Short mmCIF file of C-alpha atoms and ligand atoms in Angstrom, two decimals:
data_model
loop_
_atom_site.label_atom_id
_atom_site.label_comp_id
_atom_site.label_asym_id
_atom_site.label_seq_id
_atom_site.Cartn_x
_atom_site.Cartn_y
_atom_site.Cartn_z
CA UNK A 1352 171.71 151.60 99.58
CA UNK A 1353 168.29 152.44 97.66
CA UNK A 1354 170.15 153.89 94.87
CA UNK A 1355 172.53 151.18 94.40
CA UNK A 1356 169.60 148.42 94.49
CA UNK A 1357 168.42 151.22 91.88
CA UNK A 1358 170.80 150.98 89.58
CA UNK A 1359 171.15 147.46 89.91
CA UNK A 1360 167.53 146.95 88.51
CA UNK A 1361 167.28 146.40 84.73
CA UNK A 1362 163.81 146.93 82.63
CA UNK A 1363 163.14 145.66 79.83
CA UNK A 1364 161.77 147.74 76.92
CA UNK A 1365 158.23 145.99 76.40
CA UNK A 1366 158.20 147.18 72.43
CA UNK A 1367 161.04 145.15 71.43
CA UNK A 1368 161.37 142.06 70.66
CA UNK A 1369 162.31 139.23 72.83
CA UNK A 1370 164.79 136.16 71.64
CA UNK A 1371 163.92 132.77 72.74
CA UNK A 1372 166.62 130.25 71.04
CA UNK A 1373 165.21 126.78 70.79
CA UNK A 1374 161.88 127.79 69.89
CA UNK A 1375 160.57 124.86 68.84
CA UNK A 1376 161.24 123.47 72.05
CA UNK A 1377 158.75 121.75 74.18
CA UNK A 1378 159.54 124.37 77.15
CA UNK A 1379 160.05 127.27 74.45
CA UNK A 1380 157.17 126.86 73.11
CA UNK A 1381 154.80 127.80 75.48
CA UNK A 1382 157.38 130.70 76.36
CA UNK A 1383 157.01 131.60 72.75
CA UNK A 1384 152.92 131.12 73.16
CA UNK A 1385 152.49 133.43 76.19
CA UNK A 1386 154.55 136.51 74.95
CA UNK A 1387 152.75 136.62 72.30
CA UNK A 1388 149.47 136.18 73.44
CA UNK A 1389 150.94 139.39 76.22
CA UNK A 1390 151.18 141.71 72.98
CA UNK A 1391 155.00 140.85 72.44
CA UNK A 1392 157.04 140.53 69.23
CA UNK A 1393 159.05 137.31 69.56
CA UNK A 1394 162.19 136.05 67.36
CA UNK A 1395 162.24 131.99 68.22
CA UNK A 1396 165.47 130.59 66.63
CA UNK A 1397 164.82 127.04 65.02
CA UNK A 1398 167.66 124.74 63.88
CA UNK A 1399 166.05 124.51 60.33
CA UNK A 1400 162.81 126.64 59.35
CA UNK A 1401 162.36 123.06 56.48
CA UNK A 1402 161.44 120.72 59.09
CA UNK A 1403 158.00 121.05 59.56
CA UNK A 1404 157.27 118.22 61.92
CA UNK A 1405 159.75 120.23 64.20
CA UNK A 1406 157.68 123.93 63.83
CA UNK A 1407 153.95 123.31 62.49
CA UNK A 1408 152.97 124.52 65.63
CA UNK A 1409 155.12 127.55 65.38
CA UNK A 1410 154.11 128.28 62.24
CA UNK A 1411 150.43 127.81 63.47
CA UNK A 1412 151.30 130.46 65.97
CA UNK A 1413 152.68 132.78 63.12
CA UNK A 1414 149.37 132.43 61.04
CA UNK A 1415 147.46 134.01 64.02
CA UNK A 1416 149.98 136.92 65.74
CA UNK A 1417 151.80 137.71 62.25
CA UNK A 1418 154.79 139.71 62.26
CA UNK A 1419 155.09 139.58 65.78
CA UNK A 1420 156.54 136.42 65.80
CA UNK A 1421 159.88 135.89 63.49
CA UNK A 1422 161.94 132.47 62.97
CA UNK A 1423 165.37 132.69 62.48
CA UNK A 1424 167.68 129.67 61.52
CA UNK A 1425 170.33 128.92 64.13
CA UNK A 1426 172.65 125.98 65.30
CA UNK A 1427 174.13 125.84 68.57
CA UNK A 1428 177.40 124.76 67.06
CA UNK A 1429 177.79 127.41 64.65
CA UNK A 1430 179.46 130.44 65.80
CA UNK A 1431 177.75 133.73 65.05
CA UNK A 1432 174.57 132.17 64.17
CA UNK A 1433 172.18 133.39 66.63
CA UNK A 1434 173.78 137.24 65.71
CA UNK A 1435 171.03 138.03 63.40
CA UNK A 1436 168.00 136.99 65.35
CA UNK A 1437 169.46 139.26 68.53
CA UNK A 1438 170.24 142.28 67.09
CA UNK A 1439 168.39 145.08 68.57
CA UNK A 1440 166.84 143.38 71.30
CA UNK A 1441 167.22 143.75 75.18
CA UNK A 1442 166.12 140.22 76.34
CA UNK A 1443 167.74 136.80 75.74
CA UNK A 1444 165.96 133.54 76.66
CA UNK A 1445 168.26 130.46 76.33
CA UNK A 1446 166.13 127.37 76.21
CA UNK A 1447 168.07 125.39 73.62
CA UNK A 1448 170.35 122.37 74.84
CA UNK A 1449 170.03 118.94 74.21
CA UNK A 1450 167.73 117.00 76.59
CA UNK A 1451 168.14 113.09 76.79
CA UNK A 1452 169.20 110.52 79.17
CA UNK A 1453 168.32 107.38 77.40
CA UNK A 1454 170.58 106.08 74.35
CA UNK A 1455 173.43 108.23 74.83
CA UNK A 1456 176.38 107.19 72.49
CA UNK A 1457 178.82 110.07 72.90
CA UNK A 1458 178.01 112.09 76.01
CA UNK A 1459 180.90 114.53 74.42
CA UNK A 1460 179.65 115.28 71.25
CA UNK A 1461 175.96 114.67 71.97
CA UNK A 1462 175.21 116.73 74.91
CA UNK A 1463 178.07 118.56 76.75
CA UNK A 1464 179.43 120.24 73.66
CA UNK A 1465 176.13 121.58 72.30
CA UNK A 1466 175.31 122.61 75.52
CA UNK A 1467 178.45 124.17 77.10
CA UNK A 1468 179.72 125.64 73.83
CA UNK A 1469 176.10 126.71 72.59
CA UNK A 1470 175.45 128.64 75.55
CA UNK A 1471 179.32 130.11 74.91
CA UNK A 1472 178.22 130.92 71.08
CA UNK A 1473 174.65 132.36 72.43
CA UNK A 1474 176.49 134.60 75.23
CA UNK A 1475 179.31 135.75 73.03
CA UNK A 1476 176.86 136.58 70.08
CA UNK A 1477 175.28 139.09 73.50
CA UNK A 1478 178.38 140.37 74.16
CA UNK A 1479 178.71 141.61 70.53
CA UNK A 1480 175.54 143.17 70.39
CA UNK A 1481 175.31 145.94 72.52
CA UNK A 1482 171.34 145.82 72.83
CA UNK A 1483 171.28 143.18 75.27
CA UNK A 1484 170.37 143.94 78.60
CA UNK A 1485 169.25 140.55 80.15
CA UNK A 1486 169.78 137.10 79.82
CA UNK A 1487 167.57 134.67 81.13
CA UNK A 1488 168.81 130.91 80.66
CA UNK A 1489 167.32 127.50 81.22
CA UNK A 1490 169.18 124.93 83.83
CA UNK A 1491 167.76 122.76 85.40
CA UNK A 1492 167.85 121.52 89.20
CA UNK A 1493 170.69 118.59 87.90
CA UNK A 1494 173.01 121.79 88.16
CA UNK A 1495 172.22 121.93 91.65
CA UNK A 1496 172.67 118.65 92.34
CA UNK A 1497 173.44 115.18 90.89
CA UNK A 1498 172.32 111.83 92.44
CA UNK A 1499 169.86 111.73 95.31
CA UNK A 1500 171.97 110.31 97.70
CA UNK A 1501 173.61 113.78 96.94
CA UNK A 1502 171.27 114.96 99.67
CA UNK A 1503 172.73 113.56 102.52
CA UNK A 1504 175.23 115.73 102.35
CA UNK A 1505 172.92 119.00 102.70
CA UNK A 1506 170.48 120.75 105.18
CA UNK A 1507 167.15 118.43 105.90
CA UNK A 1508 167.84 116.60 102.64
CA UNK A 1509 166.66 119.80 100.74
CA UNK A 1510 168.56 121.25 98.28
CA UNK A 1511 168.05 124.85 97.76
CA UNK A 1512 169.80 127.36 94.96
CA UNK A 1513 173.25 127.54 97.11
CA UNK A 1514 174.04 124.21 96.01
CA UNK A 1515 176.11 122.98 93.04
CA UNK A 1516 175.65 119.47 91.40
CA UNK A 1517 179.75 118.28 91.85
CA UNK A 1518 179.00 114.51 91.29
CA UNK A 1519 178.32 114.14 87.83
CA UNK A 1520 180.64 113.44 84.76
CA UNK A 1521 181.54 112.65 81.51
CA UNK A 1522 180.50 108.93 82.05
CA UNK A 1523 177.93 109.14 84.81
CA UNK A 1524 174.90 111.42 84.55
CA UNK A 1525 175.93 113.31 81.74
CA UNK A 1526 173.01 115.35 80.71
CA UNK A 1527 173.23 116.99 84.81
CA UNK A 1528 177.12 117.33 84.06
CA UNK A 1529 176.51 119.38 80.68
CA UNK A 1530 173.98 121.39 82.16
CA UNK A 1531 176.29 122.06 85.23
CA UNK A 1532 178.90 123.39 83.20
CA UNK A 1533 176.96 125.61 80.59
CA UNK A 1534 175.44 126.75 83.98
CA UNK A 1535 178.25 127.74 85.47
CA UNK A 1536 180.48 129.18 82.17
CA UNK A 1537 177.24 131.52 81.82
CA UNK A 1538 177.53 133.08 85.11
CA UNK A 1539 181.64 133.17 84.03
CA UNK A 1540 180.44 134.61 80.79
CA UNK A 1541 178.25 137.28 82.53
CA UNK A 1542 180.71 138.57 85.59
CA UNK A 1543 183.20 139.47 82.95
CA UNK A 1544 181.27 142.59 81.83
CA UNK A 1545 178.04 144.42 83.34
CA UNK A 1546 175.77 145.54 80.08
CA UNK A 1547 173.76 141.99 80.38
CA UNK A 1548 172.65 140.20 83.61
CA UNK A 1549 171.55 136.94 84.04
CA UNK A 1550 168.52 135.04 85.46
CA UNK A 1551 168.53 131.32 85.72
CA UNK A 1552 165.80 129.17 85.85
CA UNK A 1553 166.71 125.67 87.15
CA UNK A 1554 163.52 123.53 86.58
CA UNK A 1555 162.85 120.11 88.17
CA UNK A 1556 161.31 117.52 85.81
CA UNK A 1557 158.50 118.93 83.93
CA UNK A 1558 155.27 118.06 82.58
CA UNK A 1559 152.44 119.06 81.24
CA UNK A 1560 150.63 119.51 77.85
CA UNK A 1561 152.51 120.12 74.38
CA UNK A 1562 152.03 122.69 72.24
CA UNK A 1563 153.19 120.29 69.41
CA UNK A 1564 152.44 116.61 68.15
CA UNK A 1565 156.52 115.75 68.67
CA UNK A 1566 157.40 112.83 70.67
CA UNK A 1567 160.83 113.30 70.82
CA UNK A 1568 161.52 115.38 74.09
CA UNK A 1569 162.05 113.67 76.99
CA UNK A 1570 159.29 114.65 79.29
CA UNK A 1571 156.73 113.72 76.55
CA UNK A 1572 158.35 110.64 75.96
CA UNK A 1573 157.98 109.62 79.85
CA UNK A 1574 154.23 110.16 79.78
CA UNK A 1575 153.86 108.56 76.62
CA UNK A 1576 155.82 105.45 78.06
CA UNK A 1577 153.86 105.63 81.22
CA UNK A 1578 150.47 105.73 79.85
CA UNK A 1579 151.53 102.78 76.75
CA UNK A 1580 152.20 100.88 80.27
CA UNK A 1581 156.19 100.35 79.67
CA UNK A 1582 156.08 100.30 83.08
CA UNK A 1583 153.50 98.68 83.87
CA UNK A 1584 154.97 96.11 86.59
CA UNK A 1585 156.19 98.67 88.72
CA UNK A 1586 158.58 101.99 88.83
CA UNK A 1587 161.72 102.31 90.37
CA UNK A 1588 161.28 103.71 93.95
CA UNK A 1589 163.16 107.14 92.42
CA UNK A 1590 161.69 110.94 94.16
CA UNK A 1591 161.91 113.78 91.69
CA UNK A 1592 160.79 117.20 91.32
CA UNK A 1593 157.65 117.62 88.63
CA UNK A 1594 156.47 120.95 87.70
CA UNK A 1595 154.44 121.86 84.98
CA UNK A 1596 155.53 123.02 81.47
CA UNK A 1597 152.92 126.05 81.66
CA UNK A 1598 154.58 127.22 84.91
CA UNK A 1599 158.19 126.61 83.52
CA UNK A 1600 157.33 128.93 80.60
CA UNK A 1601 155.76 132.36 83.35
CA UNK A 1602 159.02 131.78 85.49
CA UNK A 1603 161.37 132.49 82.36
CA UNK A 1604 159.22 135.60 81.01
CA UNK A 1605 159.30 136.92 85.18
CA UNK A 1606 162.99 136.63 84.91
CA UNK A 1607 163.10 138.63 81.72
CA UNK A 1608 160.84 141.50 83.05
CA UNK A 1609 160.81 141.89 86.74
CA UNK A 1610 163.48 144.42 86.94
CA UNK A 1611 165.21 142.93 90.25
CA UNK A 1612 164.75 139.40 89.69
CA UNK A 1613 168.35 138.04 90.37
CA UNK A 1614 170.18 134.64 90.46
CA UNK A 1615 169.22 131.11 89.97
CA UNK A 1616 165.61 129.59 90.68
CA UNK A 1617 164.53 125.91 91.40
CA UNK A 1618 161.12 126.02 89.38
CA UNK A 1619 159.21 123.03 91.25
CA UNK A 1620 155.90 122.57 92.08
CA UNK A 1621 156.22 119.18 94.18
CA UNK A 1622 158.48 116.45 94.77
CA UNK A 1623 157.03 113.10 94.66
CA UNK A 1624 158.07 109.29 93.59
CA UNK A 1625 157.60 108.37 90.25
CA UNK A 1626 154.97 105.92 91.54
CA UNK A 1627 152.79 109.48 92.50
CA UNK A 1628 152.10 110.42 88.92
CA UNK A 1629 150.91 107.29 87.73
CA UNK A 1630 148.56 107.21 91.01
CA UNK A 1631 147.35 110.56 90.02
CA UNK A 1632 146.34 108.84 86.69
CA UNK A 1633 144.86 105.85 87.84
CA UNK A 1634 142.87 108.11 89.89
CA UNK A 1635 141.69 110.19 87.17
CA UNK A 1636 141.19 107.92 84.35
CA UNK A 1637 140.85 104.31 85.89
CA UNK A 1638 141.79 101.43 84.15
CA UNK A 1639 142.09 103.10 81.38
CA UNK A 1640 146.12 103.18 80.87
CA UNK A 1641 148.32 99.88 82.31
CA UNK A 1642 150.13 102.17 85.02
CA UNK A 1643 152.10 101.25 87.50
CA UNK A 1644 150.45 100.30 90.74
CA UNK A 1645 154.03 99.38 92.57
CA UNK A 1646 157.14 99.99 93.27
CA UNK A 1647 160.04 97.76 91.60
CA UNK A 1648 162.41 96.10 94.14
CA UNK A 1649 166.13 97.72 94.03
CA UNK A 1650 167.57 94.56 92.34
CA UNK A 1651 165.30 94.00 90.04
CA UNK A 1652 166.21 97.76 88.83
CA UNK A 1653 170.03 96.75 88.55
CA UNK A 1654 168.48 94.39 86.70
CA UNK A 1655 166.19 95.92 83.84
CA UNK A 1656 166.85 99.70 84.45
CA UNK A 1657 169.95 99.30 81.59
CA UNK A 1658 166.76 99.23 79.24
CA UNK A 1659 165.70 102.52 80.09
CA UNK A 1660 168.75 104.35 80.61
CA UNK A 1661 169.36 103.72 84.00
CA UNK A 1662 172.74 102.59 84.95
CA UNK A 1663 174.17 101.10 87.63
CA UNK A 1664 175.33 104.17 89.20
CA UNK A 1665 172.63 105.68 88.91
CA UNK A 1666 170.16 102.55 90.31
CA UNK A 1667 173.09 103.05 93.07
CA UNK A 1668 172.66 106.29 94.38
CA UNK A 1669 169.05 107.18 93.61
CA UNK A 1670 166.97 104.43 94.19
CA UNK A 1671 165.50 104.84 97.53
CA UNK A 1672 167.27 107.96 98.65
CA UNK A 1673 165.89 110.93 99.91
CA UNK A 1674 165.85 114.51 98.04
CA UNK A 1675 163.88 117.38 98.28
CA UNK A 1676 163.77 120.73 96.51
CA UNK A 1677 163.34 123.86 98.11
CA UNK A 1678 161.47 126.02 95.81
CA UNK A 1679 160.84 129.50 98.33
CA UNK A 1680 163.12 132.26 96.11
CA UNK A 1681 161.19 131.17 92.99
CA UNK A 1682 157.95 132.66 94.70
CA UNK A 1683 159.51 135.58 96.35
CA UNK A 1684 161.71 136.64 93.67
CA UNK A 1685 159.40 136.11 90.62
CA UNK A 1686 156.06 136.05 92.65
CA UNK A 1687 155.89 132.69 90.73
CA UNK A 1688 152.42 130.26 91.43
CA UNK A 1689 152.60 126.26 90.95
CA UNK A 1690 149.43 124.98 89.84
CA UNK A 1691 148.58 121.58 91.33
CA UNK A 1692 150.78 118.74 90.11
CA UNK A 1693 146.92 116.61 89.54
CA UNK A 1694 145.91 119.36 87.11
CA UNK A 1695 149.35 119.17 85.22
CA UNK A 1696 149.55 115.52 84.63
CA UNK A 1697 145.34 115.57 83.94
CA UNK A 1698 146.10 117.54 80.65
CA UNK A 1699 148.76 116.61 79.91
CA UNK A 1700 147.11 113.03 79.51
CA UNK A 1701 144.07 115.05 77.40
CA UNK A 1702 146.61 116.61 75.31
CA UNK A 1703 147.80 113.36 74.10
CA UNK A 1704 144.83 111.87 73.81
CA UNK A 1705 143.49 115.28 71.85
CA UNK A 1706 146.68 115.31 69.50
CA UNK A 1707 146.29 111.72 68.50
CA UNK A 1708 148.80 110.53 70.25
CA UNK A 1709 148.34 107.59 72.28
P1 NDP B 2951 163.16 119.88 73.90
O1 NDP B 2951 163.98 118.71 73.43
O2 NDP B 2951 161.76 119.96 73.51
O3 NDP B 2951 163.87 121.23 73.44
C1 NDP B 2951 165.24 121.34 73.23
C2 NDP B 2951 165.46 122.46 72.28
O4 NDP B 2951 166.87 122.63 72.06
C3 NDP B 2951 164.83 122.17 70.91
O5 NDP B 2951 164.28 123.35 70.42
C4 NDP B 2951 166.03 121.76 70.07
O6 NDP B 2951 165.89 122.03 68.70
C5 NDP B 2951 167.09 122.67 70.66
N1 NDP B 2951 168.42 122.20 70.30
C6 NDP B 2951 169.01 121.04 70.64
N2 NDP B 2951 170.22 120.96 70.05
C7 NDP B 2951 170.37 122.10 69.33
C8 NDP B 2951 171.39 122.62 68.49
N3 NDP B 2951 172.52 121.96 68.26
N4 NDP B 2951 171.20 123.83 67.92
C9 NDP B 2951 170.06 124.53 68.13
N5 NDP B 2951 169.06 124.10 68.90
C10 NDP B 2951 169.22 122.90 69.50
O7 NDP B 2951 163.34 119.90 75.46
P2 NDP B 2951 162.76 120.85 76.58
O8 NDP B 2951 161.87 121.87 76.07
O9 NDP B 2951 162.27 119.93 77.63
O10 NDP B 2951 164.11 121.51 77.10
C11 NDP B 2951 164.39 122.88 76.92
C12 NDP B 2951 165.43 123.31 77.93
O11 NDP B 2951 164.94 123.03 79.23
C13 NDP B 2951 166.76 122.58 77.82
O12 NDP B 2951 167.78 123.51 78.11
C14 NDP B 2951 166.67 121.53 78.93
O13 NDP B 2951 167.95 121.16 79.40
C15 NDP B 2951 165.90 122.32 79.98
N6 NDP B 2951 165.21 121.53 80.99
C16 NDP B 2951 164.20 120.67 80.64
C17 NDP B 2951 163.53 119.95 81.61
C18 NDP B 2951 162.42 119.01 81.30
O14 NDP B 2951 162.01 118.23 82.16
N7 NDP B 2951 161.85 119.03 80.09
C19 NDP B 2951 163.90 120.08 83.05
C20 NDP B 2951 164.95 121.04 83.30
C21 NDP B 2951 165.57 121.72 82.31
P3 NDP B 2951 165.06 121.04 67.72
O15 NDP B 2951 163.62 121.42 67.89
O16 NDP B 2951 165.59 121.38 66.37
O17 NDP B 2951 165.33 119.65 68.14
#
């Protein structure tokens, strides 16, 4: 039995260099950040190394650690184009996927197929190169489940990593449904041969400062929208998970380099209605920002949530419904910490204030 959990282990050679695709990423980012600061050489794929508003900070972190951090050009869509950047190198982190539920034109073409067939093209590009020894990819908890009301259906409302998210779709949720399914053709991908295991981390909705000035990724674009005071008469009544970026970015480099870290994580520090984070900012910085002080009644959502991406479906069967995240395995298996959700959304507010933002 000891030998077999033995052999099962996999470690990661510390000397060479670890992958992280979607570099620029607001999640990669700081993945990118703390390997390097840890003494690690890093190859961060970017989709083009020209667009500097996408990889100033990148290229701010290359200034200062050198030639331990390489950018390589790569495009989910393009078969064979992450080759290059993983030759030679034992550890795989797949960050890149498209993130966005608001404005979504062609859920095919926008989201599922960069997704599903990106993670194909990044896996398949690891099955041809024979140094790989781990994968570790970014989910997210909308593969384990869909719509709050989802949780009726499980053990004290809490959803824990046994679960699957089997209610979204093409045409309702379809950021969850194109994580679900690059989620689940990974761990297809990875039973089919045994060089390469795989880790998944399966955040909840995270936060937390930038490491860039973009305002394009959707968790920066919430907190920019809460603190401009979009919503400032009142939030839909809608529980989530928040976690911070910082923490998001340890879990994925435990999964690369504890040698028996195994299966899929919910990364979660707390799960709270949206109304929580703006109280935690009214607390902290007063008046300061118009943010919500109440909750929006149910059909007034039907009513305006269209503006912000919010369906009817999804006003439906989220609005007022219970969920809740159990996020135990992440601390056992990875000996992950949360820092308090307070502390996230406190600098993440200074952040944007620092970078000009606001
Ligand atoms: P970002 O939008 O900041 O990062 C997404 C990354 O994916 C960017 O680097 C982007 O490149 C890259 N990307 C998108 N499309 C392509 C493509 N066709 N080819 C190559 N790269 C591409 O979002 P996050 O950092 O928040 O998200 C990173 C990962 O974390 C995603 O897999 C997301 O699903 C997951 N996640 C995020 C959560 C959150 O709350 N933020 C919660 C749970 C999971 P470019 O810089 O060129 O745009």
């Amino acid at each position: 039995m000891e030998l077999s959990l033995k052999l099962e282990m996999k470690s990661i050679n510390k000397d060479l260099p670890v992958v992280v695709t979607g570099g620029s990423g607001y999640i990669a980012s700081w993945i990118v950040k703390y390997l390097l600061e840890d003494g690690k050489k890093v190859r961060a794929t970017v989709r083009s190394l020209k667009d500097t508003s996408k990889i100033q900070h990148l290229l701010d972190l290359k200034e200062k650690f050198k030639d331990n951090l390489t950018l390589f050009e790569a495009d989910l869509m393009v078969e064979g184009s992450f080759d290059k950047s993983v030759e030679g190198a034992e550890l795989v982190i797949h960050t890149a996927s498209p993130f966005f539920v608001a404005g979504v034109k062609d859920a095919k073409k926008q989201l599922i197929d960069p997704a599903l067939q990106g993670t194909r093209n990044v896996l398949e590009t690891c099955n041809r190169i024979s140094s790989v020894k781990r994968v570790v990819l970014t989910s997210s908890v909308a593969a384990i489940h869909g719509d709050n009301i989802d949780s009726l259906k499980v053990p004290n409302q809490t959803f824990t990593e046994e679960h699957w998210n089997t209610t979204s779709s093409l045409t309702h949720q379809p950021y969850a449904y194109s994580k679900t399914l690059a989620e689940k053709e990974a761990w297809e991908m990875q039973k089919k041969q045994s060089r390469w295991d795989l880790v998944v981390i399966n955040p909840s909705f995270v936060m937390g400062p930038s490491l860039s000035k973009r305002l394009d990724g959707t968790s920066v674009e919430f907190m920019k929208n809460m603190l401009k005071g979009i919503f400032r008469t009142g939030v839909p009544d809608n529980k989530m998970g928040f976690v911070d970026v910082r923490d998001v970015a340890k879990a994925h480099i435990l999964a690369g380099f504890t040698p028996n870290a195994k299966g899929r994580h919910i990364t979660s520090a707390e799960v709270l209605p949206m109304l929580g984070i703006a109280k935690i900012i009214k607390e902290k910085f007063g008046n300061k920002y118009s943010v919500p002080t109440g909750v929006l009644p149910k059909p007034l959502v039907y009513l305006v949530g269209p503006f912000f991406g919010l369906s009817w479906g999804y006003t439906k069967n989220n609005i007022g419904q219970p969920m809740n995240l159990n996020n135990e395995y992440s601390k056992t298996d990875l000996s992950l910490t949360y820092r308090p959700l307070n502390e996230t959304i406190i600098d993440h507010v200074n952040q944007m204030e620092g970078s000009g933002l606001l």
